[in-house]
Amino acid sequence: METNSNHTLTNIIKTELINDKDQIDLAFFIRRQVFVEEQHVSVERESMDDNESVHYLATYNDLPAGAARYRKTEKGTKIERIAVLKNYRGKGIGEALLLKILDDVKLEEKIYLHAQVVAKQFYIKNGFKVTDNYFVDAGIDHVEMDFIK
């Protein structure tokens, strides 16, 4: 952690596109903790399409804290698997990951995601709108959302 002249702790969030195997393994570890361990999604379901995806890692004060990915589909660019470890939630890490990906894919014609319904307001706050397509995936209620440019 860094300190400023008032001796106040400053928390640093960093997000980056990753290609290194060790970093990707960290991202997978985070996703497994969130989706497989906490939400009871099968390992097979959680890791589907990993080879076709672009992966991101977020650190909080240089410690791995969050992960996400996107991939191209027939419908457009799909943002997926935004995951933040339990101890780091509420600190802006998920939003930092989302904004980093949106910046990287901003020129794409269509950007969308399948949000867990409990996270719908988070995505609305960050420029997405509900398409009215609600569904259940891996036993969890989801809604399809499109990014409004």
mmCIF file with all atom_site columns, C-alpha atoms in Angstrom:
data_model
loop_
_atom_site.group_PDB
_atom_site.id
_atom_site.type_symbol
_atom_site.label_atom_id
_atom_site.label_alt_id
_atom_site.label_comp_id
_atom_site.label_asym_id
_atom_site.label_entity_id
_atom_site.label_seq_id
_atom_site.pdbx_PDB_ins_code
_atom_site.Cartn_x
_atom_site.Cartn_y
_atom_site.Cartn_z
_atom_site.occupancy
_atom_site.B_iso_or_equiv
_atom_site.pdbx_formal_charge
_atom_site.auth_seq_id
_atom_site.auth_comp_id
_atom_site.auth_asym_id
_atom_site.auth_atom_id
_atom_site.pdbx_PDB_model_num
ATOM 1   C CA . MET A 1 1   ? 0.000   0.000   0.000   1.00 0.00 ? 1   MET A CA 1
ATOM 2   C CA . GLU A 1 2   ? 1.051   3.536   -0.615  1.00 0.00 ? 2   GLU A CA 1
ATOM 3   C CA . THR A 1 3   ? 0.632   6.418   1.790   1.00 0.00 ? 3   THR A CA 1
ATOM 4   C CA . ASN A 1 4   ? 0.155   10.064  1.023   1.00 0.00 ? 4   ASN A CA 1
ATOM 5   C CA . SER A 1 5   ? 1.424   13.021  3.049   1.00 0.00 ? 5   SER A CA 1
ATOM 6   C CA . ASN A 1 6   ? -1.503  12.699  5.469   1.00 0.00 ? 6   ASN A CA 1
ATOM 7   C CA . HIS A 1 7   ? -0.540  9.069   6.148   1.00 0.00 ? 7   HIS A CA 1
ATOM 8   C CA . THR A 1 8   ? -3.836  7.870   4.695   1.00 0.00 ? 8   THR A CA 1
ATOM 9   C CA . LEU A 1 9   ? -3.720  4.466   3.051   1.00 0.00 ? 9   LEU A CA 1
ATOM 10  C CA . THR A 1 10  ? -4.430  4.475   -0.671  1.00 0.00 ? 10  THR A CA 1
ATOM 11  C CA . ASN A 1 11  ? -5.802  1.298   -2.190  1.00 0.00 ? 11  ASN A CA 1
ATOM 12  C CA . ILE A 1 12  ? -4.611  0.596   -5.710  1.00 0.00 ? 12  ILE A CA 1
ATOM 13  C CA . ILE A 1 13  ? -6.702  -1.383  -8.216  1.00 0.00 ? 13  ILE A CA 1
ATOM 14  C CA . LYS A 1 14  ? -4.958  -2.496  -11.405 1.00 0.00 ? 14  LYS A CA 1
ATOM 15  C CA . THR A 1 15  ? -6.612  -4.318  -14.295 1.00 0.00 ? 15  THR A CA 1
ATOM 16  C CA . GLU A 1 16  ? -4.832  -5.872  -17.225 1.00 0.00 ? 16  GLU A CA 1
ATOM 17  C CA . LEU A 1 17  ? -5.328  -8.104  -20.210 1.00 0.00 ? 17  LEU A CA 1
ATOM 18  C CA . ILE A 1 18  ? -3.353  -11.261 -19.516 1.00 0.00 ? 18  ILE A CA 1
ATOM 19  C CA . ASN A 1 19  ? -1.630  -13.856 -21.700 1.00 0.00 ? 19  ASN A CA 1
ATOM 20  C CA . ASP A 1 20  ? 0.918   -15.321 -19.285 1.00 0.00 ? 20  ASP A CA 1
ATOM 21  C CA . LYS A 1 21  ? 0.027   -18.853 -18.124 1.00 0.00 ? 21  LYS A CA 1
ATOM 22  C CA . ASP A 1 22  ? 0.649   -18.055 -14.440 1.00 0.00 ? 22  ASP A CA 1
ATOM 23  C CA . GLN A 1 23  ? -1.648  -15.020 -14.599 1.00 0.00 ? 23  GLN A CA 1
ATOM 24  C CA . ILE A 1 24  ? -4.327  -16.997 -16.443 1.00 0.00 ? 24  ILE A CA 1
ATOM 25  C CA . ASP A 1 25  ? -4.069  -19.703 -13.770 1.00 0.00 ? 25  ASP A CA 1
ATOM 26  C CA . LEU A 1 26  ? -4.672  -16.994 -11.131 1.00 0.00 ? 26  LEU A CA 1
ATOM 27  C CA . ALA A 1 27  ? -7.729  -15.792 -13.053 1.00 0.00 ? 27  ALA A CA 1
ATOM 28  C CA . PHE A 1 28  ? -9.044  -19.367 -13.231 1.00 0.00 ? 28  PHE A CA 1
ATOM 29  C CA . PHE A 1 29  ? -8.444  -19.788 -9.491  1.00 0.00 ? 29  PHE A CA 1
ATOM 30  C CA . ILE A 1 30  ? -10.496 -16.659 -8.752  1.00 0.00 ? 30  ILE A CA 1
ATOM 31  C CA . ARG A 1 31  ? -13.310 -17.768 -11.043 1.00 0.00 ? 31  ARG A CA 1
ATOM 32  C CA . ARG A 1 32  ? -13.351 -21.248 -9.484  1.00 0.00 ? 32  ARG A CA 1
ATOM 33  C CA . GLN A 1 33  ? -13.613 -19.717 -6.003  1.00 0.00 ? 33  GLN A CA 1
ATOM 34  C CA . VAL A 1 34  ? -16.547 -17.520 -7.007  1.00 0.00 ? 34  VAL A CA 1
ATOM 35  C CA . PHE A 1 35  ? -18.491 -19.667 -9.460  1.00 0.00 ? 35  PHE A CA 1
ATOM 36  C CA . VAL A 1 36  ? -17.668 -23.272 -8.513  1.00 0.00 ? 36  VAL A CA 1
ATOM 37  C CA . GLU A 1 37  ? -17.114 -23.033 -4.746  1.00 0.00 ? 37  GLU A CA 1
ATOM 38  C CA . GLU A 1 38  ? -19.575 -20.249 -3.844  1.00 0.00 ? 38  GLU A CA 1
ATOM 39  C CA . GLN A 1 39  ? -22.255 -20.605 -6.509  1.00 0.00 ? 39  GLN A CA 1
ATOM 40  C CA . HIS A 1 40  ? -21.955 -24.353 -7.170  1.00 0.00 ? 40  HIS A CA 1
ATOM 41  C CA . VAL A 1 41  ? -21.550 -24.061 -10.942 1.00 0.00 ? 41  VAL A CA 1
ATOM 42  C CA . SER A 1 42  ? -19.906 -27.145 -12.443 1.00 0.00 ? 42  SER A CA 1
ATOM 43  C CA . VAL A 1 43  ? -16.230 -26.826 -13.357 1.00 0.00 ? 43  VAL A CA 1
ATOM 44  C CA . GLU A 1 44  ? -17.067 -27.858 -16.925 1.00 0.00 ? 44  GLU A CA 1
ATOM 45  C CA . ARG A 1 45  ? -19.751 -25.174 -17.270 1.00 0.00 ? 45  ARG A CA 1
ATOM 46  C CA . GLU A 1 46  ? -17.611 -22.475 -15.679 1.00 0.00 ? 46  GLU A CA 1
ATOM 47  C CA . SER A 1 47  ? -14.629 -23.111 -17.968 1.00 0.00 ? 47  SER A CA 1
ATOM 48  C CA . MET A 1 48  ? -16.575 -23.463 -21.228 1.00 0.00 ? 48  MET A CA 1
ATOM 49  C CA . ASP A 1 49  ? -15.149 -21.338 -24.056 1.00 0.00 ? 49  ASP A CA 1
ATOM 50  C CA . ASP A 1 50  ? -11.956 -20.403 -22.179 1.00 0.00 ? 50  ASP A CA 1
ATOM 51  C CA . ASN A 1 51  ? -9.790  -21.156 -25.217 1.00 0.00 ? 51  ASN A CA 1
ATOM 52  C CA . GLU A 1 52  ? -11.782 -18.677 -27.341 1.00 0.00 ? 52  GLU A CA 1
ATOM 53  C CA . SER A 1 53  ? -11.693 -15.899 -24.746 1.00 0.00 ? 53  SER A CA 1
ATOM 54  C CA . VAL A 1 54  ? -9.567  -12.876 -23.888 1.00 0.00 ? 54  VAL A CA 1
ATOM 55  C CA . HIS A 1 55  ? -8.767  -12.912 -20.160 1.00 0.00 ? 55  HIS A CA 1
ATOM 56  C CA . TYR A 1 56  ? -8.272  -10.144 -17.570 1.00 0.00 ? 56  TYR A CA 1
ATOM 57  C CA . LEU A 1 57  ? -6.903  -10.056 -14.048 1.00 0.00 ? 57  LEU A CA 1
ATOM 58  C CA . ALA A 1 58  ? -7.456  -7.388  -11.391 1.00 0.00 ? 58  ALA A CA 1
ATOM 59  C CA . THR A 1 59  ? -5.173  -6.821  -8.438  1.00 0.00 ? 59  THR A CA 1
ATOM 60  C CA . TYR A 1 60  ? -5.871  -4.881  -5.271  1.00 0.00 ? 60  TYR A CA 1
ATOM 61  C CA . ASN A 1 61  ? -2.710  -3.536  -3.656  1.00 0.00 ? 61  ASN A CA 1
ATOM 62  C CA . ASP A 1 62  ? -0.791  -5.981  -5.884  1.00 0.00 ? 62  ASP A CA 1
ATOM 63  C CA . LEU A 1 63  ? -2.777  -9.032  -4.709  1.00 0.00 ? 63  LEU A CA 1
ATOM 64  C CA . PRO A 1 64  ? -4.968  -11.017 -7.156  1.00 0.00 ? 64  PRO A CA 1
ATOM 65  C CA . ALA A 1 65  ? -8.566  -10.029 -6.473  1.00 0.00 ? 65  ALA A CA 1
ATOM 66  C CA . GLY A 1 66  ? -10.715 -10.356 -9.600  1.00 0.00 ? 66  GLY A CA 1
ATOM 67  C CA . ALA A 1 67  ? -10.960 -11.803 -13.078 1.00 0.00 ? 67  ALA A CA 1
ATOM 68  C CA . ALA A 1 68  ? -13.078 -11.504 -16.209 1.00 0.00 ? 68  ALA A CA 1
ATOM 69  C CA . ARG A 1 69  ? -13.104 -12.412 -19.874 1.00 0.00 ? 69  ARG A CA 1
ATOM 70  C CA . TYR A 1 70  ? -14.746 -11.605 -23.177 1.00 0.00 ? 70  TYR A CA 1
ATOM 71  C CA . ARG A 1 71  ? -15.170 -13.482 -26.413 1.00 0.00 ? 71  ARG A CA 1
ATOM 72  C CA . LYS A 1 72  ? -16.576 -12.989 -29.890 1.00 0.00 ? 72  LYS A CA 1
ATOM 73  C CA . THR A 1 73  ? -19.845 -14.779 -30.638 1.00 0.00 ? 73  THR A CA 1
ATOM 74  C CA . GLU A 1 74  ? -22.240 -14.765 -33.582 1.00 0.00 ? 74  GLU A CA 1
ATOM 75  C CA . LYS A 1 75  ? -24.227 -12.037 -31.770 1.00 0.00 ? 75  LYS A CA 1
ATOM 76  C CA . GLY A 1 76  ? -21.272 -9.759  -30.972 1.00 0.00 ? 76  GLY A CA 1
ATOM 77  C CA . THR A 1 77  ? -18.723 -9.314  -28.198 1.00 0.00 ? 77  THR A CA 1
ATOM 78  C CA . LYS A 1 78  ? -19.834 -11.046 -25.005 1.00 0.00 ? 78  LYS A CA 1
ATOM 79  C CA . ILE A 1 79  ? -18.403 -10.012 -21.627 1.00 0.00 ? 79  ILE A CA 1
ATOM 80  C CA . GLU A 1 80  ? -18.353 -12.938 -19.217 1.00 0.00 ? 80  GLU A CA 1
ATOM 81  C CA . ARG A 1 81  ? -17.235 -14.350 -15.886 1.00 0.00 ? 81  ARG A CA 1
ATOM 82  C CA . ILE A 1 82  ? -16.643 -11.147 -13.963 1.00 0.00 ? 82  ILE A CA 1
ATOM 83  C CA . ALA A 1 83  ? -15.592 -12.503 -10.573 1.00 0.00 ? 83  ALA A CA 1
ATOM 84  C CA . VAL A 1 84  ? -14.234 -10.827 -7.446  1.00 0.00 ? 84  VAL A CA 1
ATOM 85  C CA . LEU A 1 85  ? -12.970 -12.745 -4.427  1.00 0.00 ? 85  LEU A CA 1
ATOM 86  C CA . LYS A 1 86  ? -15.239 -12.372 -1.398  1.00 0.00 ? 86  LYS A CA 1
ATOM 87  C CA . ASN A 1 87  ? -12.735 -10.379 0.709   1.00 0.00 ? 87  ASN A CA 1
ATOM 88  C CA . TYR A 1 88  ? -12.369 -7.767  -2.042  1.00 0.00 ? 88  TYR A CA 1
ATOM 89  C CA . ARG A 1 89  ? -16.016 -7.124  -2.930  1.00 0.00 ? 89  ARG A CA 1
ATOM 90  C CA . GLY A 1 90  ? -17.429 -3.635  -2.629  1.00 0.00 ? 90  GLY A CA 1
ATOM 91  C CA . LYS A 1 91  ? -14.086 -1.991  -3.432  1.00 0.00 ? 91  LYS A CA 1
ATOM 92  C CA . GLY A 1 92  ? -14.719 -1.194  -7.124  1.00 0.00 ? 92  GLY A CA 1
ATOM 93  C CA . ILE A 1 93  ? -12.802 -4.138  -8.568  1.00 0.00 ? 93  ILE A CA 1
ATOM 94  C CA . GLY A 1 94  ? -15.672 -5.571  -10.616 1.00 0.00 ? 94  GLY A CA 1
ATOM 95  C CA . GLU A 1 95  ? -16.403 -2.140  -12.038 1.00 0.00 ? 95  GLU A CA 1
ATOM 96  C CA . ALA A 1 96  ? -12.716 -1.599  -12.856 1.00 0.00 ? 96  ALA A CA 1
ATOM 97  C CA . LEU A 1 97  ? -12.632 -4.904  -14.761 1.00 0.00 ? 97  LEU A CA 1
ATOM 98  C CA . LEU A 1 98  ? -15.835 -4.080  -16.637 1.00 0.00 ? 98  LEU A CA 1
ATOM 99  C CA . LEU A 1 99  ? -14.635 -0.590  -17.596 1.00 0.00 ? 99  LEU A CA 1
ATOM 100 C CA . LYS A 1 100 ? -11.261 -1.951  -18.763 1.00 0.00 ? 100 LYS A CA 1
ATOM 101 C CA . ILE A 1 101 ? -12.957 -4.493  -21.026 1.00 0.00 ? 101 ILE A CA 1
ATOM 102 C CA . LEU A 1 102 ? -15.433 -1.904  -22.333 1.00 0.00 ? 102 LEU A CA 1
ATOM 103 C CA . ASP A 1 103 ? -12.528 0.388   -23.184 1.00 0.00 ? 103 ASP A CA 1
ATOM 104 C CA . ASP A 1 104 ? -10.736 -2.436  -25.002 1.00 0.00 ? 104 ASP A CA 1
ATOM 105 C CA . VAL A 1 105 ? -13.804 -3.461  -27.053 1.00 0.00 ? 105 VAL A CA 1
ATOM 106 C CA . LYS A 1 106 ? -15.404 -0.028  -27.522 1.00 0.00 ? 106 LYS A CA 1
ATOM 107 C CA . LEU A 1 107 ? -15.175 -0.193  -31.322 1.00 0.00 ? 107 LEU A CA 1
ATOM 108 C CA . GLU A 1 108 ? -17.145 -3.440  -31.520 1.00 0.00 ? 108 GLU A CA 1
ATOM 109 C CA . GLU A 1 109 ? -20.600 -3.108  -33.062 1.00 0.00 ? 109 GLU A CA 1
ATOM 110 C CA . LYS A 1 110 ? -22.508 -5.007  -30.367 1.00 0.00 ? 110 LYS A CA 1
ATOM 111 C CA . ILE A 1 111 ? -21.391 -5.606  -26.772 1.00 0.00 ? 111 ILE A CA 1
ATOM 112 C CA . TYR A 1 112 ? -23.573 -7.710  -24.508 1.00 0.00 ? 112 TYR A CA 1
ATOM 113 C CA . LEU A 1 113 ? -23.560 -9.979  -21.480 1.00 0.00 ? 113 LEU A CA 1
ATOM 114 C CA . HIS A 1 114 ? -25.666 -12.424 -19.515 1.00 0.00 ? 114 HIS A CA 1
ATOM 115 C CA . ALA A 1 115 ? -25.873 -10.930 -16.024 1.00 0.00 ? 115 ALA A CA 1
ATOM 116 C CA . GLN A 1 116 ? -26.937 -12.712 -12.898 1.00 0.00 ? 116 GLN A CA 1
ATOM 117 C CA . VAL A 1 117 ? -30.200 -10.998 -11.967 1.00 0.00 ? 117 VAL A CA 1
ATOM 118 C CA . VAL A 1 118 ? -28.785 -10.030 -8.556  1.00 0.00 ? 118 VAL A CA 1
ATOM 119 C CA . ALA A 1 119 ? -26.118 -7.960  -10.393 1.00 0.00 ? 119 ALA A CA 1
ATOM 120 C CA . LYS A 1 120 ? -28.497 -6.293  -12.870 1.00 0.00 ? 120 LYS A CA 1
ATOM 121 C CA . GLN A 1 121 ? -28.345 -2.822  -11.258 1.00 0.00 ? 121 GLN A CA 1
ATOM 122 C CA . PHE A 1 122 ? -24.536 -2.882  -11.339 1.00 0.00 ? 122 PHE A CA 1
ATOM 123 C CA . TYR A 1 123 ? -24.627 -3.313  -15.114 1.00 0.00 ? 123 TYR A CA 1
ATOM 124 C CA . ILE A 1 124 ? -27.387 -0.725  -15.611 1.00 0.00 ? 124 ILE A CA 1
ATOM 125 C CA . LYS A 1 125 ? -25.223 1.769   -13.680 1.00 0.00 ? 125 LYS A CA 1
ATOM 126 C CA . ASN A 1 126 ? -22.406 1.008   -16.112 1.00 0.00 ? 126 ASN A CA 1
ATOM 127 C CA . GLY A 1 127 ? -24.329 1.574   -19.347 1.00 0.00 ? 127 GLY A CA 1
ATOM 128 C CA . PHE A 1 128 ? -26.152 -1.694  -20.032 1.00 0.00 ? 128 PHE A CA 1
ATOM 129 C CA . LYS A 1 129 ? -29.874 -2.159  -20.621 1.00 0.00 ? 129 LYS A CA 1
ATOM 130 C CA . VAL A 1 130 ? -32.046 -5.234  -20.140 1.00 0.00 ? 130 VAL A CA 1
ATOM 131 C CA . THR A 1 131 ? -33.226 -6.912  -23.346 1.00 0.00 ? 131 THR A CA 1
ATOM 132 C CA . ASP A 1 132 ? -36.162 -8.597  -21.538 1.00 0.00 ? 132 ASP A CA 1
ATOM 133 C CA . ASN A 1 133 ? -34.616 -12.028 -22.087 1.00 0.00 ? 133 ASN A CA 1
ATOM 134 C CA . TYR A 1 134 ? -34.606 -13.658 -18.632 1.00 0.00 ? 134 TYR A CA 1
ATOM 135 C CA . PHE A 1 135 ? -33.392 -17.251 -18.289 1.00 0.00 ? 135 PHE A CA 1
ATOM 136 C CA . VAL A 1 136 ? -31.804 -19.736 -15.883 1.00 0.00 ? 136 VAL A CA 1
ATOM 137 C CA . ASP A 1 137 ? -28.209 -20.869 -16.457 1.00 0.00 ? 137 ASP A CA 1
ATOM 138 C CA . ALA A 1 138 ? -26.432 -23.310 -14.127 1.00 0.00 ? 138 ALA A CA 1
ATOM 139 C CA . GLY A 1 139 ? -29.362 -22.957 -11.713 1.00 0.00 ? 139 GLY A CA 1
ATOM 140 C CA . ILE A 1 140 ? -28.916 -19.159 -11.451 1.00 0.00 ? 140 ILE A CA 1
ATOM 141 C CA . ASP A 1 141 ? -31.370 -16.520 -12.744 1.00 0.00 ? 141 ASP A CA 1
ATOM 142 C CA . HIS A 1 142 ? -29.834 -14.413 -15.531 1.00 0.00 ? 142 HIS A CA 1
ATOM 143 C CA . VAL A 1 143 ? -30.861 -11.603 -17.840 1.00 0.00 ? 143 VAL A CA 1
ATOM 144 C CA . GLU A 1 144 ? -29.400 -10.656 -21.211 1.00 0.00 ? 144 GLU A CA 1
ATOM 145 C CA . MET A 1 145 ? -28.177 -7.058  -21.371 1.00 0.00 ? 145 MET A CA 1
ATOM 146 C CA . ASP A 1 146 ? -26.803 -4.892  -24.189 1.00 0.00 ? 146 ASP A CA 1
ATOM 147 C CA . PHE A 1 147 ? -24.285 -2.082  -23.825 1.00 0.00 ? 147 PHE A CA 1
ATOM 148 C CA . ILE A 1 148 ? -25.660 1.288   -24.936 1.00 0.00 ? 148 ILE A CA 1
ATOM 149 C CA . LYS A 1 149 ? -22.990 3.430   -26.580 1.00 0.00 ? 149 LYS A CA 1
#
